[in-house]
Amino acid sequence: MKSTVETLSPTRVRLAIEVPFVELEPSLKKAYREIGQQVQVPGFRRGKVPSAVIDQRVGRGTVLNEAVQEAIPQNILAAVREHDLKTLGRPEVEITEFTDGDSLNFTAEVDVRPELTLPDLSTVEVTVDELQIDESEIDEQVKNLRERFATLKTVERAAAEGDYVQIDLNATVDGADVPGGSASNISHEVGSKQLLPGLDEAVVGLAAGDSTTFTTQLVGGELAGRDAEVAVTVRTVKEKELPELNDEFAQLASEFDTIEELRADLREKVTKGKRVEQIYAARDKALEQLVEAAEVPAPEGVVGEEVTSRKQAMVDQLERIGASMEEYLAAEEKTEEQIDEELREAATQGVKIQLLLDTLADAEDVQVSDDEFGHEIVHRAQRAGMAPQQYYDQLVRSGAAGAVFGDVRRGKALASVMERIKIKDAAGNE
């Protein structure tokens, strides 16, 4: 095999590869074997059909095509190794010349990792917002805790926002019951807008035993998009009673004896949360600064694949919650072109950050131990609700194990960045 490489841009090259016909012999023999296993010719056992007979039955061209399709990836890999290229994404292949008995000539355009000049990390300085805790934030935490320990008390009055009601529902369209449109004894928080549009407004002012009707648009089933008349009957009305804010509540809701100790603990938790937010903000600003300083280019092919992947993930997520892209666009008041542009901007920055961290990992010879890789596999398997070995086997089958390994390595490179840059808040505190 002979190969040359032509640089098309900082992130893309074209390989020109010539493979002598004699080097195609192993692939040609393999093609004959595999086709021989698939065809059945009277007088010959499967797998024992002579090459000449296969040529007559399926055509020499078909066999040559099978051999070429197997040989191309092997020779691209050999050329990549020969020229020490760090490739990204899938190559675009074009066969420029090939006839039976002569050399195979083809080109392969592929994105490659650009050569980057990294700035001195010790010179990078980022500023984040000053950590400030307002007393109202602690009050909100206490309020949320009280909500968790609230009790419901039946009241003999009309329902108001914030109350809990037990209701029966029945939906009809043109006087006919909607399939699956009836439900009994449902618990609902008035004002939460968790059920049908218009329900909360209809229920306010109704006492136990009262009924009314309201109109709403159906969002699922055969009648989706049609207006339905919904009859609602209130069975009970309950109001939420919050526990008194005293030392007894602190003992009930926590391991602390006094409300002052509880508030101090909540303040510490809020502080820790805000410190984490500071770190995330510092990370984002540092990466943005480094990407700009290193003038990282984004390979178009890789960005395009990332945009496609992100959009498909968005569609899948919408389908899981029973929504469509059209409904999402309507809710967000955006066009599909605007979404595509947002995805492209995010994907471009994401690819640039990956290239930066990969370059840094190489420069610092970052290594990933088996334990570190295994820990990441276990973590991802837990999030996916799968056994670690099952998750890993699935990664291997899909060829994605290397991507996870790369993520772990980039994470370690990012940790190195965060340890060495200077981080200050708006008040000048490190």
GROMACS .gro file of C-alpha atoms in nm:
model
  430
    1MET     CA    1   0.000   0.000   0.000
    2LYS     CA    2   0.112   0.354  -0.078
    3SER     CA    3  -0.046   0.661   0.077
    4THR     CA    4  -0.009   1.037   0.081
    5VAL     CA    5  -0.180   1.292   0.301
    6GLU     CA    6  -0.301   1.638   0.198
    7THR     CA    7  -0.402   1.895   0.459
    8LEU     CA    8  -0.731   2.056   0.358
    9SER     CA    9  -0.776   2.264   0.675
   10PRO     CA   10  -0.647   2.262   1.033
   11THR     CA   11  -0.915   1.998   1.107
   12ARG     CA   12  -0.943   1.796   0.786
   13VAL     CA   13  -0.711   1.592   0.563
   14ARG     CA   14  -0.743   1.388   0.245
   15LEU     CA   15  -0.566   1.053   0.223
   16ALA     CA   16  -0.483   0.922  -0.123
   17ILE     CA   17  -0.431   0.547  -0.104
   18GLU     CA   18  -0.312   0.299  -0.365
   19VAL     CA   19  -0.348  -0.074  -0.294
   20PRO     CA   20  -0.176  -0.314  -0.540
   21PHE     CA   21  -0.410  -0.590  -0.660
   22VAL     CA   22  -0.188  -0.856  -0.503
   23GLU     CA   23  -0.261  -0.703  -0.160
   24LEU     CA   24  -0.633  -0.746  -0.224
   25GLU     CA   25  -0.593  -1.125  -0.252
   26PRO     CA   26  -0.673  -1.198   0.119
   27SER     CA   27  -0.992  -0.988   0.098
   28LEU     CA   28  -1.080  -1.149  -0.234
   29LYS     CA   29  -1.043  -1.501  -0.092
   30LYS     CA   30  -1.253  -1.402   0.210
   31ALA     CA   31  -1.524  -1.264  -0.022
   32TYR     CA   32  -1.534  -1.591  -0.217
   33ARG     CA   33  -1.561  -1.788   0.110
   34GLU     CA   34  -1.845  -1.579   0.247
   35ILE     CA   35  -2.041  -1.572  -0.079
   36GLY     CA   36  -1.981  -1.946  -0.118
   37GLN     CA   37  -2.148  -1.999   0.221
   38GLN     CA   38  -2.453  -1.804   0.107
   39VAL     CA   39  -2.521  -1.950  -0.238
   40GLN     CA   40  -2.648  -2.300  -0.307
   41VAL     CA   41  -2.542  -2.460  -0.636
   42PRO     CA   42  -2.662  -2.810  -0.737
   43GLY     CA   43  -2.375  -3.057  -0.731
   44PHE     CA   44  -2.169  -2.859  -0.476
   45ARG     CA   45  -2.176  -2.855  -0.098
   46ARG     CA   46  -2.240  -2.518   0.063
   47GLY     CA   47  -1.905  -2.348   0.114
   48LYS     CA   48  -1.732  -2.569  -0.145
   49VAL     CA   49  -1.847  -2.383  -0.457
   50PRO     CA   50  -1.548  -2.312  -0.690
   51SER     CA   51  -1.461  -1.947  -0.758
   52ALA     CA   52  -1.535  -1.982  -1.130
   53VAL     CA   53  -1.887  -2.104  -1.053
   54ILE     CA   54  -1.945  -1.815  -0.811
   55ASP     CA   55  -1.831  -1.575  -1.084
   56GLN     CA   56  -2.088  -1.729  -1.318
   57ARG     CA   57  -2.367  -1.730  -1.061
   58VAL     CA   58  -2.327  -1.391  -0.883
   59GLY     CA   59  -2.074  -1.214  -1.103
   60ARG     CA   60  -1.706  -1.135  -1.058
   61GLY     CA   61  -1.800  -0.770  -0.997
   62THR     CA   62  -2.003  -0.859  -0.688
   63VAL     CA   63  -1.707  -1.049  -0.543
   64LEU     CA   64  -1.467  -0.765  -0.621
   65ASN     CA   65  -1.701  -0.517  -0.455
   66GLU     CA   66  -1.718  -0.730  -0.139
   67ALA     CA   67  -1.337  -0.750  -0.131
   68VAL     CA   68  -1.293  -0.376  -0.184
   69GLN     CA   69  -1.545  -0.287   0.089
   70GLU     CA   70  -1.350  -0.504   0.331
   71ALA     CA   71  -1.007  -0.377   0.222
   72ILE     CA   72  -1.082  -0.003   0.233
   73PRO     CA   73  -1.122   0.034   0.615
   74GLN     CA   74  -0.811  -0.179   0.676
   75ASN     CA   75  -0.598   0.037   0.445
   76ILE     CA   76  -0.738   0.362   0.584
   77LEU     CA   77  -0.636   0.245   0.931
   78ALA     CA   78  -0.288   0.155   0.804
   79ALA     CA   79  -0.250   0.497   0.638
   80VAL     CA   80  -0.370   0.676   0.953
   81ARG     CA   81  -0.105   0.493   1.155
   82GLU     CA   82   0.163   0.558   0.894
   83HIS     CA   83   0.103   0.933   0.901
   84ASP     CA   84   0.035   0.943   1.278
   85LEU     CA   85  -0.305   1.110   1.238
   86LYS     CA   86  -0.553   1.158   1.523
   87THR     CA   87  -0.877   1.109   1.334
   88LEU     CA   88  -1.225   1.220   1.437
   89GLY     CA   89  -1.554   1.087   1.302
   90ARG     CA   90  -1.611   0.875   0.993
   91PRO     CA   91  -1.412   0.921   0.669
   92GLU     CA   92  -1.575   1.007   0.337
   93VAL     CA   93  -1.443   0.760   0.080
   94GLU     CA   94  -1.431   0.794  -0.299
   95ILE     CA   95  -1.293   0.521  -0.524
   96THR     CA   96  -1.100   0.703  -0.797
   97GLU     CA   97  -0.979   0.405  -1.002
   98PHE     CA   98  -1.023   0.029  -0.990
   99THR     CA   99  -1.043  -0.246  -1.249
  100ASP     CA  100  -1.006  -0.619  -1.208
  101GLY     CA  101  -0.637  -0.707  -1.181
  102ASP     CA  102  -0.517  -0.349  -1.130
  103SER     CA  103  -0.448  -0.140  -0.822
  104LEU     CA  104  -0.730  -0.001  -0.610
  105ASN     CA  105  -0.701   0.378  -0.586
  106PHE     CA  106  -0.924   0.574  -0.351
  107THR     CA  107  -0.931   0.887  -0.137
  108ALA     CA  108  -1.057   0.925   0.219
  109GLU     CA  109  -1.138   1.267   0.365
  110VAL     CA  110  -1.154   1.268   0.742
  111ASP     CA  111  -1.158   1.517   1.028
  112VAL     CA  112  -0.846   1.521   1.246
  113ARG     CA  113  -0.752   1.670   1.578
  114PRO     CA  114  -0.589   2.008   1.520
  115GLU     CA  115  -0.250   2.101   1.659
  116LEU     CA  116  -0.311   2.338   1.950
  117THR     CA  117  -0.081   2.566   2.147
  118LEU     CA  118  -0.199   2.560   2.506
  119PRO     CA  119  -0.160   2.870   2.725
  120ASP     CA  120   0.012   2.851   3.063
  121LEU     CA  121  -0.265   2.744   3.301
  122SER     CA  122  -0.114   2.938   3.590
  123THR     CA  123  -0.181   3.262   3.399
  124VAL     CA  124  -0.552   3.193   3.365
  125GLU     CA  125  -0.767   3.388   3.611
  126VAL     CA  126  -1.146   3.388   3.634
  127THR     CA  127  -1.387   3.588   3.847
  128VAL     CA  128  -1.715   3.452   3.980
  129ASP     CA  129  -1.998   3.608   4.179
  130GLU     CA  130  -1.938   3.667   4.547
  131LEU     CA  131  -2.097   3.411   4.778
  132GLN     CA  132  -2.380   3.584   4.961
  133ILE     CA  133  -2.653   3.424   5.171
  134ASP     CA  134  -2.974   3.616   5.232
  135GLU     CA  135  -3.185   3.529   5.536
  136SER     CA  136  -3.485   3.488   5.306
  137GLU     CA  137  -3.308   3.191   5.142
  138ILE     CA  138  -3.289   3.014   5.478
  139ASP     CA  139  -3.654   3.101   5.539
  140GLU     CA  140  -3.740   2.935   5.206
  141GLN     CA  141  -3.552   2.620   5.308
  142VAL     CA  142  -3.740   2.610   5.639
  143LYS     CA  143  -4.069   2.663   5.454
  144ASN     CA  144  -3.995   2.370   5.222
  145LEU     CA  145  -3.914   2.152   5.522
  146ARG     CA  146  -4.240   2.248   5.692
  147GLU     CA  147  -4.429   2.162   5.371
  148ARG     CA  148  -4.285   1.811   5.386
  149PHE     CA  149  -4.427   1.762   5.736
  150ALA     CA  150  -4.763   1.926   5.669
  151THR     CA  151  -5.087   1.741   5.744
  152LEU     CA  152  -5.423   1.761   5.565
  153LYS     CA  153  -5.737   1.852   5.758
  154THR     CA  154  -6.091   1.817   5.619
  155VAL     CA  155  -6.276   2.150   5.616
  156GLU     CA  156  -6.644   2.238   5.566
  157ARG     CA  157  -6.598   2.523   5.318
  158ALA     CA  158  -6.543   2.593   4.951
  159ALA     CA  159  -6.210   2.497   4.796
  160ALA     CA  160  -5.941   2.764   4.755
  161GLU     CA  161  -5.601   2.765   4.591
  162GLY     CA  162  -5.356   2.552   4.790
  163ASP     CA  163  -5.625   2.316   4.919
  164TYR     CA  164  -5.638   1.945   4.835
  165VAL     CA  165  -5.960   1.804   4.691
  166GLN     CA  166  -6.086   1.452   4.617
  167ILE     CA  167  -6.271   1.469   4.286
  168ASP     CA  168  -6.453   1.261   4.023
  169LEU     CA  169  -6.410   1.347   3.654
  170ASN     CA  170  -6.598   1.250   3.339
  171ALA     CA  171  -6.518   1.387   2.991
  172THR     CA  172  -6.754   1.384   2.694
  173VAL     CA  173  -6.732   1.500   2.332
  174ASP     CA  174  -7.059   1.574   2.153
  175GLY     CA  175  -7.242   1.403   2.438
  176ALA     CA  176  -7.047   1.075   2.412
  177ASP     CA  177  -6.808   0.957   2.682
  178VAL     CA  178  -6.440   0.992   2.595
  179PRO     CA  179  -6.258   0.654   2.610
  180GLY     CA  180  -6.050   0.657   2.927
  181GLY     CA  181  -6.195   0.998   3.015
  182SER     CA  182  -6.345   0.902   3.352
  183ALA     CA  183  -6.172   0.886   3.691
  184SER     CA  184  -6.293   0.860   4.050
  185ASN     CA  185  -6.158   0.979   4.383
  186ILE     CA  186  -5.854   1.161   4.244
  187SER     CA  187  -5.648   1.369   4.487
  188HIS     CA  188  -5.555   1.708   4.342
  189GLU     CA  189  -5.386   2.020   4.476
  190VAL     CA  190  -5.588   2.321   4.365
  191GLY     CA  191  -5.373   2.562   4.168
  192SER     CA  192  -5.100   2.309   4.085
  193LYS     CA  193  -5.215   2.278   3.721
  194GLN     CA  194  -5.112   1.912   3.731
  195LEU     CA  195  -5.427   1.780   3.563
  196LEU     CA  196  -5.653   1.925   3.294
  197PRO     CA  197  -5.631   2.289   3.182
  198GLY     CA  198  -5.928   2.476   3.332
  199LEU     CA  199  -5.976   2.233   3.621
  200ASP     CA  200  -5.824   2.455   3.889
  201GLU     CA  201  -6.042   2.752   3.792
  202ALA     CA  202  -6.352   2.530   3.790
  203VAL     CA  203  -6.287   2.377   4.133
  204VAL     CA  204  -6.219   2.701   4.321
  205GLY     CA  205  -6.537   2.792   4.510
  206LEU     CA  206  -6.683   2.440   4.514
  207ALA     CA  207  -6.754   2.268   4.847
  208ALA     CA  208  -6.788   1.895   4.917
  209GLY     CA  209  -7.078   1.755   4.712
  210ASP     CA  210  -7.077   2.040   4.456
  211SER     CA  211  -7.044   1.976   4.083
  212THR     CA  212  -6.975   2.184   3.774
  213THR     CA  213  -6.857   2.149   3.415
  214PHE     CA  214  -6.579   2.314   3.217
  215THR     CA  215  -6.437   2.289   2.866
  216THR     CA  216  -6.084   2.173   2.795
  217GLN     CA  217  -5.886   2.055   2.492
  218LEU     CA  218  -5.785   1.689   2.484
  219VAL     CA  219  -5.412   1.629   2.437
  220GLY     CA  220  -5.403   1.252   2.382
  221GLY     CA  221  -5.594   0.961   2.236
  222GLU     CA  222  -5.809   0.941   1.924
  223LEU     CA  223  -5.981   1.271   2.004
  224ALA     CA  224  -5.662   1.474   2.066
  225GLY     CA  225  -5.716   1.838   1.979
  226ARG     CA  226  -6.096   1.823   2.027
  227ASP     CA  227  -6.277   2.025   2.292
  228ALA     CA  228  -6.429   1.811   2.566
  229GLU     CA  229  -6.695   1.894   2.824
  230VAL     CA  230  -6.569   1.776   3.162
  231ALA     CA  231  -6.798   1.720   3.461
  232VAL     CA  232  -6.623   1.749   3.797
  233THR     CA  233  -6.767   1.660   4.140
  234VAL     CA  234  -6.587   1.750   4.462
  235ARG     CA  235  -6.597   1.477   4.729
  236THR     CA  236  -6.390   1.641   5.003
  237VAL     CA  237  -6.193   1.960   5.064
  238LYS     CA  238  -5.881   1.952   5.280
  239GLU     CA  239  -5.650   2.232   5.382
  240LYS     CA  240  -5.283   2.199   5.452
  241GLU     CA  241  -5.174   2.254   5.812
  242LEU     CA  242  -4.808   2.339   5.864
  243PRO     CA  243  -4.635   2.243   6.190
  244GLU     CA  244  -4.547   2.524   6.427
  245LEU     CA  245  -4.196   2.659   6.384
  246ASN     CA  246  -4.036   2.570   6.718
  247ASP     CA  247  -3.782   2.339   6.879
  248GLU     CA  248  -4.032   2.052   6.868
  249PHE     CA  249  -4.049   2.087   6.488
  250ALA     CA  250  -3.668   2.088   6.466
  251GLN     CA  251  -3.659   1.759   6.657
  252LEU     CA  252  -3.930   1.613   6.432
  253ALA     CA  253  -3.771   1.720   6.102
  254SER     CA  254  -3.400   1.677   6.181
  255GLU     CA  255  -3.139   1.546   6.420
  256PHE     CA  256  -3.117   1.886   6.591
  257ASP     CA  257  -3.269   1.989   6.921
  258THR     CA  258  -3.341   2.356   6.848
  259ILE     CA  259  -3.469   2.561   6.558
  260GLU     CA  260  -3.150   2.770   6.573
  261GLU     CA  261  -2.937   2.459   6.517
  262LEU     CA  262  -3.161   2.354   6.229
  263ARG     CA  263  -3.132   2.695   6.062
  264ALA     CA  264  -2.753   2.686   6.105
  265ASP     CA  265  -2.740   2.347   5.933
  266LEU     CA  266  -2.959   2.471   5.650
  267ARG     CA  267  -2.734   2.776   5.612
  268GLU     CA  268  -2.430   2.547   5.582
  269LYS     CA  269  -2.604   2.339   5.314
  270VAL     CA  270  -2.705   2.648   5.116
  271THR     CA  271  -2.346   2.775   5.144
  272LYS     CA  272  -2.205   2.447   5.013
  273GLY     CA  273  -2.451   2.453   4.724
  274LYS     CA  274  -2.348   2.805   4.629
  275ARG     CA  275  -1.980   2.712   4.648
  276VAL     CA  276  -2.047   2.432   4.401
  277GLU     CA  277  -2.221   2.686   4.176
  278GLN     CA  278  -1.911   2.906   4.198
  279ILE     CA  279  -1.692   2.613   4.091
  280TYR     CA  280  -1.918   2.534   3.796
  281ALA     CA  281  -1.916   2.899   3.692
  282ALA     CA  282  -1.536   2.909   3.722
  283ARG     CA  283  -1.508   2.590   3.516
  284ASP     CA  284  -1.723   2.730   3.235
  285LYS     CA  285  -1.539   3.061   3.228
  286ALA     CA  286  -1.196   2.895   3.236
  287LEU     CA  287  -1.282   2.660   2.950
  288GLU     CA  288  -1.423   2.946   2.745
  289GLN     CA  289  -1.107   3.148   2.807
  290LEU     CA  290  -0.878   2.855   2.720
  291VAL     CA  291  -1.069   2.768   2.401
  292GLU     CA  292  -1.038   3.129   2.288
  293ALA     CA  293  -0.670   3.158   2.383
  294ALA     CA  294  -0.581   2.833   2.204
  295GLU     CA  295  -0.789   2.936   1.901
  296VAL     CA  296  -0.949   2.591   1.887
  297PRO     CA  297  -1.116   2.521   1.550
  298ALA     CA  298  -1.422   2.297   1.528
  299PRO     CA  299  -1.425   2.014   1.269
  300GLU     CA  300  -1.747   2.056   1.070
  301GLY     CA  301  -1.803   1.684   1.025
  302VAL     CA  302  -1.779   1.613   1.398
  303VAL     CA  303  -2.000   1.910   1.482
  304GLY     CA  304  -2.261   1.789   1.232
  305GLU     CA  305  -2.266   1.441   1.387
  306GLU     CA  306  -2.298   1.594   1.735
  307VAL     CA  307  -2.589   1.815   1.626
  308THR     CA  308  -2.768   1.512   1.480
  309SER     CA  309  -2.707   1.313   1.799
  310ARG     CA  310  -2.830   1.593   2.027
  311LYS     CA  311  -3.143   1.652   1.820
  312GLN     CA  312  -3.228   1.282   1.821
  313ALA     CA  313  -3.180   1.273   2.199
  314MET     CA  314  -3.419   1.570   2.227
  315VAL     CA  315  -3.680   1.393   2.013
  316ASP     CA  316  -3.642   1.073   2.217
  317GLN     CA  317  -3.683   1.263   2.544
  318LEU     CA  318  -3.996   1.439   2.417
  319GLU     CA  319  -4.144   1.106   2.307
  320ARG     CA  320  -4.081   0.958   2.653
  321ILE     CA  321  -4.301   1.228   2.809
  322GLY     CA  322  -4.564   1.192   2.538
  323ALA     CA  323  -4.483   1.511   2.347
  324SER     CA  324  -4.365   1.590   1.996
  325MET     CA  325  -4.113   1.833   1.851
  326GLU     CA  326  -4.400   2.036   1.702
  327GLU     CA  327  -4.558   2.076   2.048
  328TYR     CA  328  -4.223   2.171   2.199
  329LEU     CA  329  -4.160   2.434   1.931
  330ALA     CA  330  -4.507   2.580   1.990
  331ALA     CA  331  -4.454   2.594   2.368
  332GLU     CA  332  -4.111   2.758   2.330
  333GLU     CA  333  -4.236   2.987   2.050
  334LYS     CA  334  -3.936   2.891   1.835
  335THR     CA  335  -3.884   2.757   1.486
  336GLU     CA  336  -3.701   2.435   1.408
  337GLU     CA  337  -3.429   2.645   1.242
  338GLN     CA  338  -3.376   2.834   1.570
  339ILE     CA  339  -3.348   2.507   1.762
  340ASP     CA  340  -3.100   2.376   1.505
  341GLU     CA  341  -2.890   2.689   1.542
  342GLU     CA  342  -2.893   2.662   1.922
  343LEU     CA  343  -2.789   2.297   1.899
  344ARG     CA  344  -2.511   2.384   1.653
  345GLU     CA  345  -2.373   2.658   1.881
  346ALA     CA  346  -2.375   2.425   2.182
  347ALA     CA  347  -2.227   2.135   1.983
  348THR     CA  348  -1.952   2.356   1.839
  349GLN     CA  349  -1.846   2.474   2.184
  350GLY     CA  350  -1.870   2.120   2.321
  351VAL     CA  351  -1.646   1.981   2.045
  352LYS     CA  352  -1.393   2.261   2.096
  353ILE     CA  353  -1.377   2.185   2.470
  354GLN     CA  354  -1.324   1.813   2.399
  355LEU     CA  355  -1.037   1.892   2.160
  356LEU     CA  356  -0.880   2.125   2.417
  357LEU     CA  357  -0.902   1.869   2.698
  358ASP     CA  358  -0.774   1.587   2.474
  359THR     CA  359  -0.472   1.800   2.383
  360LEU     CA  360  -0.411   1.882   2.748
  361ALA     CA  361  -0.446   1.515   2.846
  362ASP     CA  362  -0.183   1.423   2.585
  363ALA     CA  363   0.050   1.701   2.694
  364GLU     CA  364   0.026   1.596   3.058
  365ASP     CA  365   0.025   1.222   2.979
  366VAL     CA  366  -0.301   1.174   3.172
  367GLN     CA  367  -0.363   0.805   3.245
  368VAL     CA  368  -0.691   0.633   3.336
  369SER     CA  369  -0.667   0.338   3.573
  370ASP     CA  370  -0.892   0.033   3.555
  371ASP     CA  371  -1.051   0.139   3.884
  372GLU     CA  372  -1.132   0.487   3.750
  373PHE     CA  373  -1.283   0.346   3.432
  374GLY     CA  374  -1.475   0.083   3.627
  375HIS     CA  375  -1.612   0.345   3.866
  376GLU     CA  376  -1.747   0.545   3.571
  377ILE     CA  377  -1.907   0.234   3.422
  378VAL     CA  378  -2.078   0.156   3.755
  379HIS     CA  379  -2.198   0.517   3.787
  380ARG     CA  380  -2.344   0.523   3.435
  381ALA     CA  381  -2.498   0.178   3.475
  382GLN     CA  382  -2.679   0.293   3.790
  383ARG     CA  383  -2.821   0.595   3.608
  384ALA     CA  384  -2.935   0.368   3.324
  385GLY     CA  385  -3.088   0.118   3.569
  386MET     CA  386  -2.867  -0.165   3.442
  387ALA     CA  387  -2.617  -0.409   3.589
  388PRO     CA  388  -2.258  -0.281   3.538
  389GLN     CA  389  -2.146  -0.584   3.333
  390GLN     CA  390  -2.457  -0.568   3.116
  391TYR     CA  391  -2.400  -0.195   3.059
  392TYR     CA  392  -2.033  -0.251   2.973
  393ASP     CA  393  -2.114  -0.534   2.731
  394GLN     CA  394  -2.364  -0.307   2.559
  395LEU     CA  395  -2.098  -0.034   2.527
  396VAL     CA  396  -1.854  -0.281   2.373
  397ARG     CA  397  -2.111  -0.409   2.123
  398SER     CA  398  -2.198  -0.054   2.014
  399GLY     CA  399  -1.833   0.051   2.000
  400ALA     CA  400  -1.893   0.325   2.260
  401ALA     CA  401  -1.656   0.201   2.534
  402GLY     CA  402  -1.374   0.413   2.395
  403ALA     CA  403  -1.592   0.725   2.416
  404VAL     CA  404  -1.657   0.662   2.787
  405PHE     CA  405  -1.284   0.610   2.843
  406GLY     CA  406  -1.222   0.942   2.667
  407ASP     CA  407  -1.476   1.117   2.890
  408VAL     CA  408  -1.298   0.991   3.204
  409ARG     CA  409  -0.962   1.108   3.067
  410ARG     CA  410  -1.100   1.451   2.982
  411GLY     CA  411  -1.249   1.472   3.331
  412LYS     CA  412  -0.905   1.418   3.481
  413ALA     CA  413  -0.758   1.680   3.248
  414LEU     CA  414  -1.031   1.923   3.355
  415ALA     CA  415  -0.949   1.856   3.721
  416SER     CA  416  -0.590   1.951   3.643
  417VAL     CA  417  -0.713   2.278   3.493
  418MET     CA  418  -0.922   2.362   3.799
  419GLU     CA  419  -0.632   2.292   4.035
  420ARG     CA  420  -0.396   2.531   3.857
  421ILE     CA  421  -0.602   2.831   3.749
  422LYS     CA  422  -0.670   3.130   3.977
  423ILE     CA  423  -1.030   3.169   4.090
  424LYS     CA  424  -1.149   3.484   4.266
  425ASP     CA  425  -1.490   3.623   4.352
  426ALA     CA  426  -1.613   3.972   4.270
  427ALA     CA  427  -1.482   4.096   4.606
  428GLY     CA  428  -1.130   3.972   4.528
  429ASN     CA  429  -1.138   3.669   4.758
  430GLU     CA  430  -0.961   3.355   4.631
   0.00000   0.00000   0.00000
